[in-house]
PDB file of C-alpha atoms and ligand atoms in Angstrom:
ATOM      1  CA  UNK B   1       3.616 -57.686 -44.702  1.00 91.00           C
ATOM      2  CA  UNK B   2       3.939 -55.418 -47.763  1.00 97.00           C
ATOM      3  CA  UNK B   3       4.753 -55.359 -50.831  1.00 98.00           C
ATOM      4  CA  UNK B   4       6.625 -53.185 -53.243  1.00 98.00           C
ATOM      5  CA  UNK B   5       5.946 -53.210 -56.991  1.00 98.00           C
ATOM      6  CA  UNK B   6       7.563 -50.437 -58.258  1.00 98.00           C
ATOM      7  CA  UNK B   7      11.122 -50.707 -58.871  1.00 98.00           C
ATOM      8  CA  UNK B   8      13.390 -50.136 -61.257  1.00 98.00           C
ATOM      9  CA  UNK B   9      17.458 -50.838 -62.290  1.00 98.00           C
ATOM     10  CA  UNK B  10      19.863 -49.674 -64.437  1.00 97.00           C
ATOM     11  CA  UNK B  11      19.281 -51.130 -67.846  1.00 97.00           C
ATOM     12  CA  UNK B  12      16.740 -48.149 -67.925  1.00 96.00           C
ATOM     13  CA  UNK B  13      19.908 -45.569 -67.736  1.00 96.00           C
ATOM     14  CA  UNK B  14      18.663 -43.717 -64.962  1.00 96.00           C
ATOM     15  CA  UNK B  15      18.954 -45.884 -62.072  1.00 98.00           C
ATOM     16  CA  UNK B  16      21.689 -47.468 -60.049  1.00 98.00           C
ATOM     17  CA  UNK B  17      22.229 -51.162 -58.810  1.00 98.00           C
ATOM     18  CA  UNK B  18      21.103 -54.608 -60.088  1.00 98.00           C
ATOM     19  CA  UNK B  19      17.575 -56.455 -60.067  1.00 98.00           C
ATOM     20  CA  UNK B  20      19.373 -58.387 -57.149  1.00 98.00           C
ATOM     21  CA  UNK B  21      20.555 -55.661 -55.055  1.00 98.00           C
ATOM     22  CA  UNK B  22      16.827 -54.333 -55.009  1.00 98.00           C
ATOM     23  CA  UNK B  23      15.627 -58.268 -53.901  1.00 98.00           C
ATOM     24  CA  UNK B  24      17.522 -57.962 -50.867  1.00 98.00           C
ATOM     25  CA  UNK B  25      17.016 -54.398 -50.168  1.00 98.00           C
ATOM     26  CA  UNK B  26      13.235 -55.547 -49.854  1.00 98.00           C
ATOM     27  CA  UNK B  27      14.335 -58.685 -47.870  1.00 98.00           C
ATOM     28  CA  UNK B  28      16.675 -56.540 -45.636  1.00 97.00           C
ATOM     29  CA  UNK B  29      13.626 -53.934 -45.071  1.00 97.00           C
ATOM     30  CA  UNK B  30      11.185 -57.489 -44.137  1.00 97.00           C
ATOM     31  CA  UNK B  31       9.001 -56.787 -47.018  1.00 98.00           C
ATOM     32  CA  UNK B  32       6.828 -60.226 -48.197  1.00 96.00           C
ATOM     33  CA  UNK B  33       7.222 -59.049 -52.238  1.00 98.00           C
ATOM     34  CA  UNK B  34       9.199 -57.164 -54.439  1.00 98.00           C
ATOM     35  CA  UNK B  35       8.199 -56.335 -58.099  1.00 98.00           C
ATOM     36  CA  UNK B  36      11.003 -55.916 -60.556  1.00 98.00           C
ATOM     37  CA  UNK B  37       8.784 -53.089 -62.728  1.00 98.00           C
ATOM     38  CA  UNK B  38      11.665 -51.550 -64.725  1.00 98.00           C
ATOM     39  CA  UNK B  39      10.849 -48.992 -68.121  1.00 96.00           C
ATOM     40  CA  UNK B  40      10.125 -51.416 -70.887  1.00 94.00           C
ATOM     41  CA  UNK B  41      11.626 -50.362 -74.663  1.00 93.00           C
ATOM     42  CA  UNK B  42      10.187 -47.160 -76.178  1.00 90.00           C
ATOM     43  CA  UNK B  43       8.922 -47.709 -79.884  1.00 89.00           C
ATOM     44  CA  UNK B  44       7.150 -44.670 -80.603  1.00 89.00           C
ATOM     45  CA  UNK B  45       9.914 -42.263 -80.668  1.00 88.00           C
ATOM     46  CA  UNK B  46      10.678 -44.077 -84.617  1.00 86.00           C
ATOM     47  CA  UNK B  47      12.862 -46.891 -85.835  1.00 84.00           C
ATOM     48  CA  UNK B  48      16.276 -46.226 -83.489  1.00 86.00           C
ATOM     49  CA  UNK B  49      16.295 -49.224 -81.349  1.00 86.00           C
ATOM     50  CA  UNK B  50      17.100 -47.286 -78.498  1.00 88.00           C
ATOM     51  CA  UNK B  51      16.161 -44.017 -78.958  1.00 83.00           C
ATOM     52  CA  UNK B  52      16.429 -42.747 -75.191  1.00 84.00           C
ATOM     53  CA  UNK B  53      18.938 -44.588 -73.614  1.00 86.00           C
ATOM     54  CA  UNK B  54      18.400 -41.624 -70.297  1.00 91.00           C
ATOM     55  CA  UNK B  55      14.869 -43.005 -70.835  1.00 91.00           C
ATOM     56  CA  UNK B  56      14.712 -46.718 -71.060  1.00 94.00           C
ATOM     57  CA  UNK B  57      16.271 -50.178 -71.825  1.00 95.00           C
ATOM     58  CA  UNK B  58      17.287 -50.793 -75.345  1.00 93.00           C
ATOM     59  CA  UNK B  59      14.461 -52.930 -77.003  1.00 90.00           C
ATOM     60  CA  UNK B  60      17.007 -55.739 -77.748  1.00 92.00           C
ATOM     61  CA  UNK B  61      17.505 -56.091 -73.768  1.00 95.00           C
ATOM     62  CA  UNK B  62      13.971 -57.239 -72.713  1.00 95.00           C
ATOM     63  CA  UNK B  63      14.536 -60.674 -73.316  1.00 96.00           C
ATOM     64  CA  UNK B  64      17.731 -60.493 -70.497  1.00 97.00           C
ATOM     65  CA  UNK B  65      15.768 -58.608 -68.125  1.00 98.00           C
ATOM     66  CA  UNK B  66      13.382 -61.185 -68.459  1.00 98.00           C
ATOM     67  CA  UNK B  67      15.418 -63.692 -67.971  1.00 98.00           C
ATOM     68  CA  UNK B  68      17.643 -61.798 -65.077  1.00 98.00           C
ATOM     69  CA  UNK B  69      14.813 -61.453 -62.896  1.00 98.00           C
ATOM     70  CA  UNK B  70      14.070 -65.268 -63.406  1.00 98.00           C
ATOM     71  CA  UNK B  71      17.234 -65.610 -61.837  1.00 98.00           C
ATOM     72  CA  UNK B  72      16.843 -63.361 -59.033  1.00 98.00           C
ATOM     73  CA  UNK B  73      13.414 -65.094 -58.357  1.00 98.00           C
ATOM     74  CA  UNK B  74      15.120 -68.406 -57.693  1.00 98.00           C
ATOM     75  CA  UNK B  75      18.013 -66.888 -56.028  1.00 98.00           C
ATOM     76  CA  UNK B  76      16.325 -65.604 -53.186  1.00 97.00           C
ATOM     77  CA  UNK B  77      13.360 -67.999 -52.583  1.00 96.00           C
ATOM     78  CA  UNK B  78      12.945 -68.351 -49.405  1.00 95.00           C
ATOM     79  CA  UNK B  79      14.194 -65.024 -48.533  1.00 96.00           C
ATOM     80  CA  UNK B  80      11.597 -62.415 -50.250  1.00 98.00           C
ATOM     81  CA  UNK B  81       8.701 -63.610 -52.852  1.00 98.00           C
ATOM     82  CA  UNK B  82      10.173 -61.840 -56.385  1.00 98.00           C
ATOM     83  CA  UNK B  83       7.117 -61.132 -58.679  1.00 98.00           C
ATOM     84  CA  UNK B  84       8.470 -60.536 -62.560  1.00 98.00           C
ATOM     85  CA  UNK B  85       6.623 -56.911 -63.590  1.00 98.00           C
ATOM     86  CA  UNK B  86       7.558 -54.178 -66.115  1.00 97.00           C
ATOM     87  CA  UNK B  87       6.354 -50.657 -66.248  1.00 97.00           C
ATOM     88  CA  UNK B  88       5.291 -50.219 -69.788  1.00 94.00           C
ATOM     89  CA  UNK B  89       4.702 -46.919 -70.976  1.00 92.00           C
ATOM     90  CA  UNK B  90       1.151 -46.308 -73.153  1.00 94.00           C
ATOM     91  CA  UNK B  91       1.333 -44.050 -75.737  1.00 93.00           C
ATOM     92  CA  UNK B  92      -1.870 -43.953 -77.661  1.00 90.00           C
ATOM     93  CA  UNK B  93      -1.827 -45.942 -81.357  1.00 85.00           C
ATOM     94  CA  UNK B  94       0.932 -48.091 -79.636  1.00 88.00           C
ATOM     95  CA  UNK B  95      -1.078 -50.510 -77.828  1.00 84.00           C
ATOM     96  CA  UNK B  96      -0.076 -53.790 -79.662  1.00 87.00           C
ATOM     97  CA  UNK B  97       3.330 -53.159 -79.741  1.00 86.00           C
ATOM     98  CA  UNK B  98       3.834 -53.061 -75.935  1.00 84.00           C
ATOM     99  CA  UNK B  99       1.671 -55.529 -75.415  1.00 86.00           C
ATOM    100  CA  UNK B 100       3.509 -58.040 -77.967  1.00 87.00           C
ATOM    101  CA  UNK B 101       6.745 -56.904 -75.855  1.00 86.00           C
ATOM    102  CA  UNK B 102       5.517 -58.487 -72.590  1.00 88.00           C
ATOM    103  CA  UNK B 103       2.436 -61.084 -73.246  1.00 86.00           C
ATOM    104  CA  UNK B 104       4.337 -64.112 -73.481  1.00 90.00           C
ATOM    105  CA  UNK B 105       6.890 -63.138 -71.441  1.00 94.00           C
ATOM    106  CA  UNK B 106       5.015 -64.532 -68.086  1.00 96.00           C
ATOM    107  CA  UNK B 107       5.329 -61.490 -65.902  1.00 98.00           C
ATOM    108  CA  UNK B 108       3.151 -61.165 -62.968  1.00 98.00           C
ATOM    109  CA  UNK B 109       1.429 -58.043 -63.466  1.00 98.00           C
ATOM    110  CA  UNK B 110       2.198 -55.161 -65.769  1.00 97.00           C
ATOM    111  CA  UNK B 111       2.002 -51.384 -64.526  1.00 98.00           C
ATOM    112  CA  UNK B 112       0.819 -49.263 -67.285  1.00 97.00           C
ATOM    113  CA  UNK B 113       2.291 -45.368 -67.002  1.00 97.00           C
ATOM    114  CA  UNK B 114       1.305 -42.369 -68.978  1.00 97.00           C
ATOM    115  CA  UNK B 115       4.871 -41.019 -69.018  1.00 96.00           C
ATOM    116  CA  UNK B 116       4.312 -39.680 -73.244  1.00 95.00           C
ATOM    117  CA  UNK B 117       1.505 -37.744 -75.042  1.00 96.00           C
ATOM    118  CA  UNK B 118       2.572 -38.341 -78.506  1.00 92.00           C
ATOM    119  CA  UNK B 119       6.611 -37.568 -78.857  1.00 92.00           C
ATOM    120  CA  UNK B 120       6.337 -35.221 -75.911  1.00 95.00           C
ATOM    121  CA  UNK B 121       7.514 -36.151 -72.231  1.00 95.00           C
ATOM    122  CA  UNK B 122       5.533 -35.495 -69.471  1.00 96.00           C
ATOM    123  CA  UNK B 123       8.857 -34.272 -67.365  1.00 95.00           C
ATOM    124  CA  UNK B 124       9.815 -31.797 -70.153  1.00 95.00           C
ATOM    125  CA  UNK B 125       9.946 -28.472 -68.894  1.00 95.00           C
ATOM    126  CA  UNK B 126       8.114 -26.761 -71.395  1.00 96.00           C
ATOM    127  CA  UNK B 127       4.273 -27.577 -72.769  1.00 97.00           C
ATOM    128  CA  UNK B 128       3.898 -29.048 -76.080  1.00 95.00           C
ATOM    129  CA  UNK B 129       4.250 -26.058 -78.735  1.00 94.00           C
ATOM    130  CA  UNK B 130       0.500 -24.553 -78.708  1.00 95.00           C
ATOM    131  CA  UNK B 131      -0.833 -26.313 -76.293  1.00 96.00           C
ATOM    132  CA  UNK B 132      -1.881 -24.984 -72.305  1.00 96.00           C
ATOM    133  CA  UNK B 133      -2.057 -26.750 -68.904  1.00 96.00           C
ATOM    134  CA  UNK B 134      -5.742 -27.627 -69.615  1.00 97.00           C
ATOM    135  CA  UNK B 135      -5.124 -29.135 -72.872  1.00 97.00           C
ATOM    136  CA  UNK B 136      -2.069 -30.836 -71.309  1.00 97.00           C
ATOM    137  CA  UNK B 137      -4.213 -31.737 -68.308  1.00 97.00           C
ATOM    138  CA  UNK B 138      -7.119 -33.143 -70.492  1.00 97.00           C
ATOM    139  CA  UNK B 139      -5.644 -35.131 -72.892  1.00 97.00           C
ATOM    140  CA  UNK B 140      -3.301 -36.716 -69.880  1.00 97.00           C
ATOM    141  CA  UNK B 141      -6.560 -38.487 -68.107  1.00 97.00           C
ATOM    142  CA  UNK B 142      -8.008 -39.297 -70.983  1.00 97.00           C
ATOM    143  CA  UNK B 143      -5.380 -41.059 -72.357  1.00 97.00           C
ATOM    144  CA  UNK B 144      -4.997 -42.516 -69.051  1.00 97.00           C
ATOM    145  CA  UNK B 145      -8.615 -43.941 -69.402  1.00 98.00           C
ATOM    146  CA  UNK B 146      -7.673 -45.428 -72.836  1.00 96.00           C
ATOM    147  CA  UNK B 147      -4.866 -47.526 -70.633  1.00 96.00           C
ATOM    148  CA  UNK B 148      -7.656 -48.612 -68.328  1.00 96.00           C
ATOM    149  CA  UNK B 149      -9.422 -49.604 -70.970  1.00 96.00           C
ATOM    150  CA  UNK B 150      -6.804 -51.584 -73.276  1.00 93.00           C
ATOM    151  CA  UNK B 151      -6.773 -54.162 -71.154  1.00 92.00           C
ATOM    152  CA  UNK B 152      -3.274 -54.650 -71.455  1.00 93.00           C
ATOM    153  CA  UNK B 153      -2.382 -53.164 -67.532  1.00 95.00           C
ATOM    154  CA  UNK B 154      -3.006 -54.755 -63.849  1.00 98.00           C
ATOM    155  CA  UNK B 155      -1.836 -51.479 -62.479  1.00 98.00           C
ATOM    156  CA  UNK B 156      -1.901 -47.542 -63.685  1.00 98.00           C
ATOM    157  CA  UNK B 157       1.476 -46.182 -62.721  1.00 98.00           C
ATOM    158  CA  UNK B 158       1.515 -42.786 -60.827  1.00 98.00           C
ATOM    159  CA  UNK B 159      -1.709 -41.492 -61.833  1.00 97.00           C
ATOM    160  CA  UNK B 160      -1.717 -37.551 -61.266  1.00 96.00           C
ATOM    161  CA  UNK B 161       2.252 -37.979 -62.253  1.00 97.00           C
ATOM    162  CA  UNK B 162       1.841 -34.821 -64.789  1.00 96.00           C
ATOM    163  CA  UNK B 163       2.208 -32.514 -61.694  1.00 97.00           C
ATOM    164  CA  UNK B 164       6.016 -33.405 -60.980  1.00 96.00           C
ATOM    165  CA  UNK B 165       6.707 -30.348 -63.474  1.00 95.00           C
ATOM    166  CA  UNK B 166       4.124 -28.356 -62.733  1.00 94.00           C
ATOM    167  CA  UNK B 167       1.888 -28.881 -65.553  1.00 94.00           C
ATOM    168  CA  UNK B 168      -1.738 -29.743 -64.009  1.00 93.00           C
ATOM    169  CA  UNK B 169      -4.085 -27.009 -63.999  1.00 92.00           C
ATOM    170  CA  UNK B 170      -6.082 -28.556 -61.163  1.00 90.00           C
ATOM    171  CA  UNK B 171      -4.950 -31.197 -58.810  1.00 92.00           C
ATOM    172  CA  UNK B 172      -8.603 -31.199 -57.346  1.00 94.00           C
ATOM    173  CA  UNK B 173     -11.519 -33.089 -58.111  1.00 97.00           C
ATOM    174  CA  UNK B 174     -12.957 -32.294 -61.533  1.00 97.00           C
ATOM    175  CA  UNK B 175     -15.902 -33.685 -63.716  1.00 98.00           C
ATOM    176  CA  UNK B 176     -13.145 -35.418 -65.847  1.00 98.00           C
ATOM    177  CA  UNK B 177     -11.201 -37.015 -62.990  1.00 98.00           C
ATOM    178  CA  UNK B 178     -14.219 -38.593 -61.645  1.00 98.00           C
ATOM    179  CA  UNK B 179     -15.177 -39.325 -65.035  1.00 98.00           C
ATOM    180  CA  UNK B 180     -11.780 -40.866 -65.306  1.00 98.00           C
ATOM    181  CA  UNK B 181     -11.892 -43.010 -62.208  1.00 98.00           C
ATOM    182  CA  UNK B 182     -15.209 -44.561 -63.170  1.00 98.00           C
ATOM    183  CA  UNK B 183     -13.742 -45.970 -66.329  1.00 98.00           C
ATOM    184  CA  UNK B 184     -10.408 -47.174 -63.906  1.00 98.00           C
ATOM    185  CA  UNK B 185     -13.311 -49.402 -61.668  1.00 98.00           C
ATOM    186  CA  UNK B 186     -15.120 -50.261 -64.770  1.00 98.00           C
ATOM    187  CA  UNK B 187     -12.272 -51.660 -66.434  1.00 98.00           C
ATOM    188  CA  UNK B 188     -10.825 -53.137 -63.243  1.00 98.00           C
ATOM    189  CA  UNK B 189      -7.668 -52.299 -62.954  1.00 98.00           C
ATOM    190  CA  UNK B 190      -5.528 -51.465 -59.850  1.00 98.00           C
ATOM    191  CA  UNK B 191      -4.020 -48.403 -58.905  1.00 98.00           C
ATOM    192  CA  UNK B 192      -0.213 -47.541 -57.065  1.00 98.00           C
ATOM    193  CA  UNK B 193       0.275 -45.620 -54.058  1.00 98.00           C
ATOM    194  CA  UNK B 194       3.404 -44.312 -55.541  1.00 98.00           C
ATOM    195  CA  UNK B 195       5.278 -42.999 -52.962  1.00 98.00           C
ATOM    196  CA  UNK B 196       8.405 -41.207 -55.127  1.00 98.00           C
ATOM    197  CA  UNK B 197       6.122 -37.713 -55.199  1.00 98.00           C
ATOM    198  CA  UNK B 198       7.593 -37.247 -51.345  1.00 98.00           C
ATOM    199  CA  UNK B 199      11.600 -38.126 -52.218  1.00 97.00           C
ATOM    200  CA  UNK B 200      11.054 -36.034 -55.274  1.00 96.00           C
ATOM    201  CA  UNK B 201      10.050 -32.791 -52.916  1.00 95.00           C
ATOM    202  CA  UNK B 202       6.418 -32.898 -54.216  1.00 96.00           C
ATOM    203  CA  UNK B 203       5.477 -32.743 -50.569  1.00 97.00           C
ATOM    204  CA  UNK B 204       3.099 -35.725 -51.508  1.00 98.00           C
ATOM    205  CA  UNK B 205       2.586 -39.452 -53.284  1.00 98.00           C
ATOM    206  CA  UNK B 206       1.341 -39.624 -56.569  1.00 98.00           C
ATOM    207  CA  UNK B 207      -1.828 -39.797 -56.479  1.00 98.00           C
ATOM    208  CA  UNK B 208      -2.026 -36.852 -53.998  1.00 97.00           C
ATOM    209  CA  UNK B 209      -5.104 -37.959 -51.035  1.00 98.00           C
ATOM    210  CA  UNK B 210      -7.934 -35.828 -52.511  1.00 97.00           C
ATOM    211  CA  UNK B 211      -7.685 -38.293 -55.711  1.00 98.00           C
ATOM    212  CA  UNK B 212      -6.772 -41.487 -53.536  1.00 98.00           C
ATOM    213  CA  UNK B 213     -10.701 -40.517 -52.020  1.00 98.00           C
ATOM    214  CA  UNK B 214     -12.025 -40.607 -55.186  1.00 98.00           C
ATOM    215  CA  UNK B 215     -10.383 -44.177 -55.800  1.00 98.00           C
ATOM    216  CA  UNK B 216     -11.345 -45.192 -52.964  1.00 98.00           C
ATOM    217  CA  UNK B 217     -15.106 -43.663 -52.916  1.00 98.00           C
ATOM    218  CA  UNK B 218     -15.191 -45.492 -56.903  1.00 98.00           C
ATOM    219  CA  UNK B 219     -13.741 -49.007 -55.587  1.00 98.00           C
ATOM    220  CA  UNK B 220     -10.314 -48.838 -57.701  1.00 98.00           C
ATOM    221  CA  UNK B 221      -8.466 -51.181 -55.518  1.00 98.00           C
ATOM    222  CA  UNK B 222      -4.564 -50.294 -54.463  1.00 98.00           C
ATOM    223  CA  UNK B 223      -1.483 -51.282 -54.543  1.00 98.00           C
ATOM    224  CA  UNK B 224       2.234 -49.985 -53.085  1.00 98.00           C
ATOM    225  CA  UNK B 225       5.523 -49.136 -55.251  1.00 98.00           C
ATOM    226  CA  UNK B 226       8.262 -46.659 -54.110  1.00 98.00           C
ATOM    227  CA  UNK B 227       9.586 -46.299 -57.845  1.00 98.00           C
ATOM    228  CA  UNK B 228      12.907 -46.289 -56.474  1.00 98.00           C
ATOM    229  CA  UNK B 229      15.674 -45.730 -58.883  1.00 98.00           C
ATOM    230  CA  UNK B 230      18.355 -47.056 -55.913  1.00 98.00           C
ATOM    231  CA  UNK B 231      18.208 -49.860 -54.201  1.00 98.00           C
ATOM    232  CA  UNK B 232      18.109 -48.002 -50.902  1.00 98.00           C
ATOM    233  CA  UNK B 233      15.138 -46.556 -51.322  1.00 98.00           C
ATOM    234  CA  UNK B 234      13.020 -49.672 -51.823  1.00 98.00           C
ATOM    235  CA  UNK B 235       9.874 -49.828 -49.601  1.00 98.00           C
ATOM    236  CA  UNK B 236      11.046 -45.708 -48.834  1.00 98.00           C
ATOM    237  CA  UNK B 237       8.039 -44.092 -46.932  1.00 98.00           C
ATOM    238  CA  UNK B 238       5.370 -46.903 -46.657  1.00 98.00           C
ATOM    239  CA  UNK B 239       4.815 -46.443 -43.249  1.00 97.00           C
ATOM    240  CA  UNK B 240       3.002 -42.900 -43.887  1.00 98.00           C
ATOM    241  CA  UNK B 241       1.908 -44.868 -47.358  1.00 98.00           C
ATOM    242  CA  UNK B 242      -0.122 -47.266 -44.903  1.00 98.00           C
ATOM    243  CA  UNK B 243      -1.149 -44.442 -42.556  1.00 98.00           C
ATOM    244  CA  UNK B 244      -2.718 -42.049 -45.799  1.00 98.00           C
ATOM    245  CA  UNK B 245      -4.419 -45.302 -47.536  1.00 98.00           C
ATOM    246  CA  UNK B 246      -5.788 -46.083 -44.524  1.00 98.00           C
ATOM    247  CA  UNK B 247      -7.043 -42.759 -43.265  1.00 98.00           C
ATOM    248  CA  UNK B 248      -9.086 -42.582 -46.663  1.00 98.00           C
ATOM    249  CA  UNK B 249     -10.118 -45.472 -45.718  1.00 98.00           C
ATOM    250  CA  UNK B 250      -8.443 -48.796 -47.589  1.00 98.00           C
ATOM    251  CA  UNK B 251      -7.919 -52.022 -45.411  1.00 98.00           C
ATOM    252  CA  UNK B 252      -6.631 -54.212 -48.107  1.00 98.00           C
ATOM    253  CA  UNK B 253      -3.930 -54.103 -50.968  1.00 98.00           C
ATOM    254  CA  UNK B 254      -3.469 -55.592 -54.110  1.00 98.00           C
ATOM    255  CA  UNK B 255      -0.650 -58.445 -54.628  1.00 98.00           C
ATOM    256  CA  UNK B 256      -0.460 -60.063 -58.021  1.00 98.00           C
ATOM    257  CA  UNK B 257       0.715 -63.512 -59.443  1.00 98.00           C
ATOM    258  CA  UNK B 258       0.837 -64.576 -62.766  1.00 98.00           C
ATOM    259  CA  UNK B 259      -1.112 -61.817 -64.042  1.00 97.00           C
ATOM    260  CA  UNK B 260      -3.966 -62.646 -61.172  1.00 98.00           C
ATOM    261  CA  UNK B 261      -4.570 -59.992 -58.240  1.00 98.00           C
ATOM    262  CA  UNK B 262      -5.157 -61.152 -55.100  1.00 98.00           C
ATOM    263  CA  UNK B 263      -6.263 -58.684 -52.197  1.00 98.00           C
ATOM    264  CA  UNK B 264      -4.381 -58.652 -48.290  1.00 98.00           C
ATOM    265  CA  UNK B 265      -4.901 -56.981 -45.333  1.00 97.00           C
ATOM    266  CA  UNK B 266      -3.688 -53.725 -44.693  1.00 96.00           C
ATOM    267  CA  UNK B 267      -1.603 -53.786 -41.736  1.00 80.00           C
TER     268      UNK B 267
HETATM  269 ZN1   ZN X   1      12.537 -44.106 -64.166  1.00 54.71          ZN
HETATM  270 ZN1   ZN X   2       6.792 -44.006 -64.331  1.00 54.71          ZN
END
C-alpha cells in the first residue's frame, strides 16, 4: 500500500481539478495515502501579494487551502488516509517567512523544493545573466543543503529537478553531490521519488538512479509523489517507482503524520 505525497491543485494556476478530485483519484487507484502538497505563496519576488499567479497560490489563500483539505480529510475517511502537506519553495534569506506560513498550520509533513535561486526560476530557459551551468549547478545543491539544514522540511522536493531545462552540467556523481547527500542524512530529512521527470519526457524520475544510489548508499530515507498537476495522474508510474527504489536497493518508505515519519514496507 503506497502512498503519494506530491500533489498539487489549481489554486497554484497551473493545475487542474480540486483537492477532492485528487482524494479519490488516489482512492480509485487503491492507494493507502494521499498528500495534498500544493505551491505555498511566493514572498521573495517583493511586496505584490501574488506576484506569479502561473506560479503559485495567492498568499491570502493559504488559510482556505488549509482549511479545504481539512475538509477533504473528513470527507473521505474511511475511503483513503488524506495527510495535509504543502510544497514550500526555499529561497535562501527567506527561511522564516515560509516557515511562519505553515508552522501552526498542523500539516503533516512539509516538502521543501529548490524551485528559485534568488529572483531566477529554475525552469527559465535561459541562465541567470553571467552565470554558467556550473555556477548554476553549484549554487543549486548547495542551497539545497541549506534546506536540509533549516530544519523547516520533512521532505526535499525533486532533488536533481535543475535538469528539466537542461541546465546541470553533470547529472553524475560529483564531490559536491556526495558532499550534499551527507548533509541530507545528517540533517535527517527524507527524500521523494518524484516520478513527474518520466511524464515530462525526461526519460527518468527526479532524482535520476545514479543519485537515488547515493541516497541510498548515505541512508537518506524515501518517500513517493507523482507531482501531478491533474488528478489523473495521481500515483502515475509507481509501479516502475517501486521496481527502481528497490533495485538500488530500498525496502521501506517514508509515511508522515503530524509532522512525524514513520517507515513501511516496500511492497
Ligand atoms: Zn507545479
Ligand atoms: Zn516542485
Amino acid at each position: 500500500m503506497l502512498v503519494d505525497y506530491h500533489t498539487h491543485h489549481y489554486r497554484c494556476g497551473h493545475a487542474t481539478g480540486d483537492l477532492i478530485d485528487y482524494a479519490r483519484a488516489a482512492a480509485r487507484r487503491g492507494l493507502s495515502e494521499i498528500g495534498l502538497s500544493d505551491h505555498s505563496p511566493i514572498y521573495h519576488l517583493g511586496p505584490d501579494p501574488h506576484a506569479r499567479p502561473g506560479t503559485a497560490m495567492a498568499q491570502g489563500e493559504f488559510p482556505a487551502y488549509v482549511e479545504e483539505m481539512r475538509r477533504v480529510r473528513d470527507e473521505l475517511r474511511g475511503d483513503v488516509t488524506v495527510r495535509l502537506g504543502v510544497e514550500s519553495d526555499y529561497v535562501l534569506g527567506w527561511d522564516d517567512h515560509y516557515r511562519a506560513l505553515w508552522q501552526d498550520a498542523g500539516l503533516d509533513y512539509v516538502i521543501g523544493s529548490v524551485h528559485w535561486l534568488g529572483t531566477w526560476s529554475i525552469f527559465n530557459r535561459d541562465l541567470p545573466r553571467g552565470r554558467t551551468r556550473q555556477d548554476v549547478y553549484e549554487e543549486y545543491l548547495r542551497t539545497t543543503q541549506a534546506a536540509a539544514r533549516s530544519g523547516a522540511y520533512d521532505v526535499i522536493g525533486h532533488l536533481d529537478c535543475l535538469k528539466t531545462r537542461g541546465h546541470i552540467p553533470d547529472l553524475g556523481v560529483t564531490p559536491l553531490l556526495e558532499e550534499t547527500v551527507a548533509v541530507l542524512r545528517e540533517a535527517d530529512v527524507t527524500i521523494e521519488l518524484n516520478t513527474s521527470g518520466w511524464r515530462k519526457g525526461l526519460g527518468e524520475p527526479f532524482p535520476r538512479e545514479a543519485w537515488l544510489n547515493v541516497c541510498f548508499e548515505q541512508g537518506v530515507p524515501v518517500t513517493l509523489g507523482s507531482d501531478s498537476h491533474r488528478p489523473q495522474d495521481v500515483g502515475a508510474d509507481f509501479d516502475e517507482a517501486v521496481r527502481l527504489l528497490r533495485r538500488v536497493g530500498y525496502r521501506e518508505f517514508a509515511a508522515f503524520e503530524g509532522r512525524v515519519r514513520t517507515m513501511r514496507p516496500l511492497d
